[in-house]
C-alpha positions as a Markdown table, in Angstrom:
| # | Residue | x | y | z |
|---|---|---|---|---|
| 1 | Gly | 2.7 | 6.9 | -3.6 |
| 2 | Gly | 4.1 | 4.1 | -5.8 |
| 3 | Ile | 0.7 | 2.6 | -6.8 |
| 4 | Gly | -2.8 | 4.0 | -6.7 |
| 5 | Asn | -5.8 | 1.8 | -6.9 |
| 6 | Tyr | -8.5 | 4.4 | -7.0 |
| 7 | Pro | -11.4 | 3.5 | -9.3 |
| 8 | Thr | -14.4 | 2.2 | -7.5 |
| 9 | Ser | -14.4 | -1.6 | -7.5 |
| 10 | Ala | -10.9 | -1.9 | -9.1 |
| 11 | Thr | -8.9 | -5.0 | -8.3 |
| 12 | Leu | -5.1 | -5.0 | -7.9 |
| 13 | Ser | -3.0 | -8.1 | -7.4 |
| 14 | Ile | 0.8 | -8.0 | -6.7 |
| 15 | Gly | 3.1 | -10.9 | -6.2 |
| 16 | Gly | 6.8 | -11.5 | -5.7 |
| 17 | Ser | 7.6 | -7.8 | -5.7 |
| 18 | Ser | 9.6 | -5.3 | -3.7 |
| 19 | Leu | 8.2 | -1.8 | -3.1 |
| 20 | Ile | 11.2 | 0.2 | -1.8 |
| 21 | Ser | 11.6 | 3.9 | -1.0 |
| 22 | Asn | 8.3 | 5.2 | -2.4 |
| 23 | Ser | 6.7 | 8.3 | -0.9 |
| 24 | Ala | 3.3 | 10.1 | -0.8 |
| 25 | Gln | 2.6 | 13.7 | 0.1 |
| 26 | Ala | -0.6 | 12.5 | 1.8 |
| 27 | Asn | -1.4 | 8.8 | 2.4 |
| 28 | Gly | -0.1 | 5.4 | 1.2 |
| 29 | Gly | 3.6 | 5.6 | 0.6 |
| 30 | Ala | 3.8 | 2.4 | -1.5 |
| 31 | Ile | 0.1 | 1.7 | -2.2 |
| 32 | Gly | -3.1 | 3.8 | -1.9 |
| 33 | Asn | -6.4 | 1.9 | -2.2 |
| 34 | Ile | -9.7 | 3.7 | -2.2 |
| 35 | Ser | -12.9 | 1.5 | -2.6 |
| 36 | Gly | -11.0 | -1.3 | -4.4 |
| 37 | Thr | -9.6 | -4.7 | -3.6 |
| 38 | Val | -5.9 | -5.3 | -3.2 |
| 39 | Ser | -4.3 | -8.8 | -2.8 |
| 40 | Ile | -0.6 | -9.0 | -2.0 |
| 41 | Leu | 1.5 | -12.2 | -1.9 |
| 42 | Thr | 5.2 | -12.6 | -1.0 |
| 43 | Cys | 6.1 | -8.9 | -1.3 |
| 44 | Ala | 8.5 | -6.7 | 0.6 |
| 45 | Phe | 7.6 | -3.2 | 1.7 |
| 46 | Ile | 10.8 | -1.4 | 2.8 |
| 47 | Ala | 11.5 | 2.3 | 3.6 |
| 48 | Asn | 8.2 | 3.7 | 2.2 |
| 49 | Ala | 6.9 | 7.0 | 3.6 |
| 50 | Ala | 3.6 | 9.0 | 3.8 |
| 51 | Gln | 3.1 | 12.4 | 5.2 |
| 52 | Tyr | -0.1 | 11.4 | 7.0 |
| 53 | Glu | -1.3 | 7.7 | 7.1 |
| 54 | Gly | -0.1 | 4.4 | 5.8 |
| 55 | Gly | 3.7 | 4.5 | 5.4 |
| 56 | Ala | 3.5 | 1.3 | 3.3 |
| 57 | Ile | -0.3 | 0.9 | 2.5 |
| 58 | Val | -3.5 | 2.8 | 3.1 |
| 59 | Thr | -7.0 | 1.4 | 2.4 |
| 60 | Ala | -10.2 | 3.3 | 2.7 |
| 61 | Asn | -13.6 | 1.7 | 2.1 |
| 62 | Gly | -11.9 | -1.2 | 0.3 |
| 63 | Ala | -10.5 | -4.7 | 1.0 |
| 64 | Leu | -6.9 | -5.6 | 1.6 |
| 65 | Arg | -5.3 | -9.1 | 1.9 |
| 66 | Val | -1.6 | -9.5 | 2.6 |
| 67 | Thr | 0.0 | -12.9 | 2.7 |
| 68 | Asp | 3.6 | -14.0 | 3.4 |
| 69 | Ser | 5.0 | -10.5 | 3.0 |
| 70 | Thr | 7.5 | -8.4 | 5.0 |
| 71 | Phe | 7.4 | -4.8 | 6.2 |
| 72 | Gly | 10.4 | -2.8 | 7.5 |
| 73 | Ala | 11.3 | 0.9 | 8.1 |
| 74 | Asn | 8.0 | 2.3 | 6.7 |
| 75 | Thr | 7.0 | 5.6 | 8.2 |
| 76 | Ala | 3.9 | 7.9 | 8.5 |
| 77 | Ala | 3.0 | 10.6 | 10.9 |
| 78 | Leu | -0.3 | 9.1 | 11.9 |
| 79 | Gly | 0.3 | 5.3 | 11.4 |
């Protein structure tokens, strides 16, 4: 994917950005978050893809907050 937030308890904040045409061979086309915290404000997620889950974003055992953001044409086989 485009961004990986994998260390336990890591924090990632993104604002005013566009994540376009990223891809992942597994999960989280634009962002993969495992056990961390992700905050997203006024971002666009367009045409990202993952082979399994989370065409735009996948979070496992972590926290995700998305505010005033847009999503379009993101794809994944399982959601």
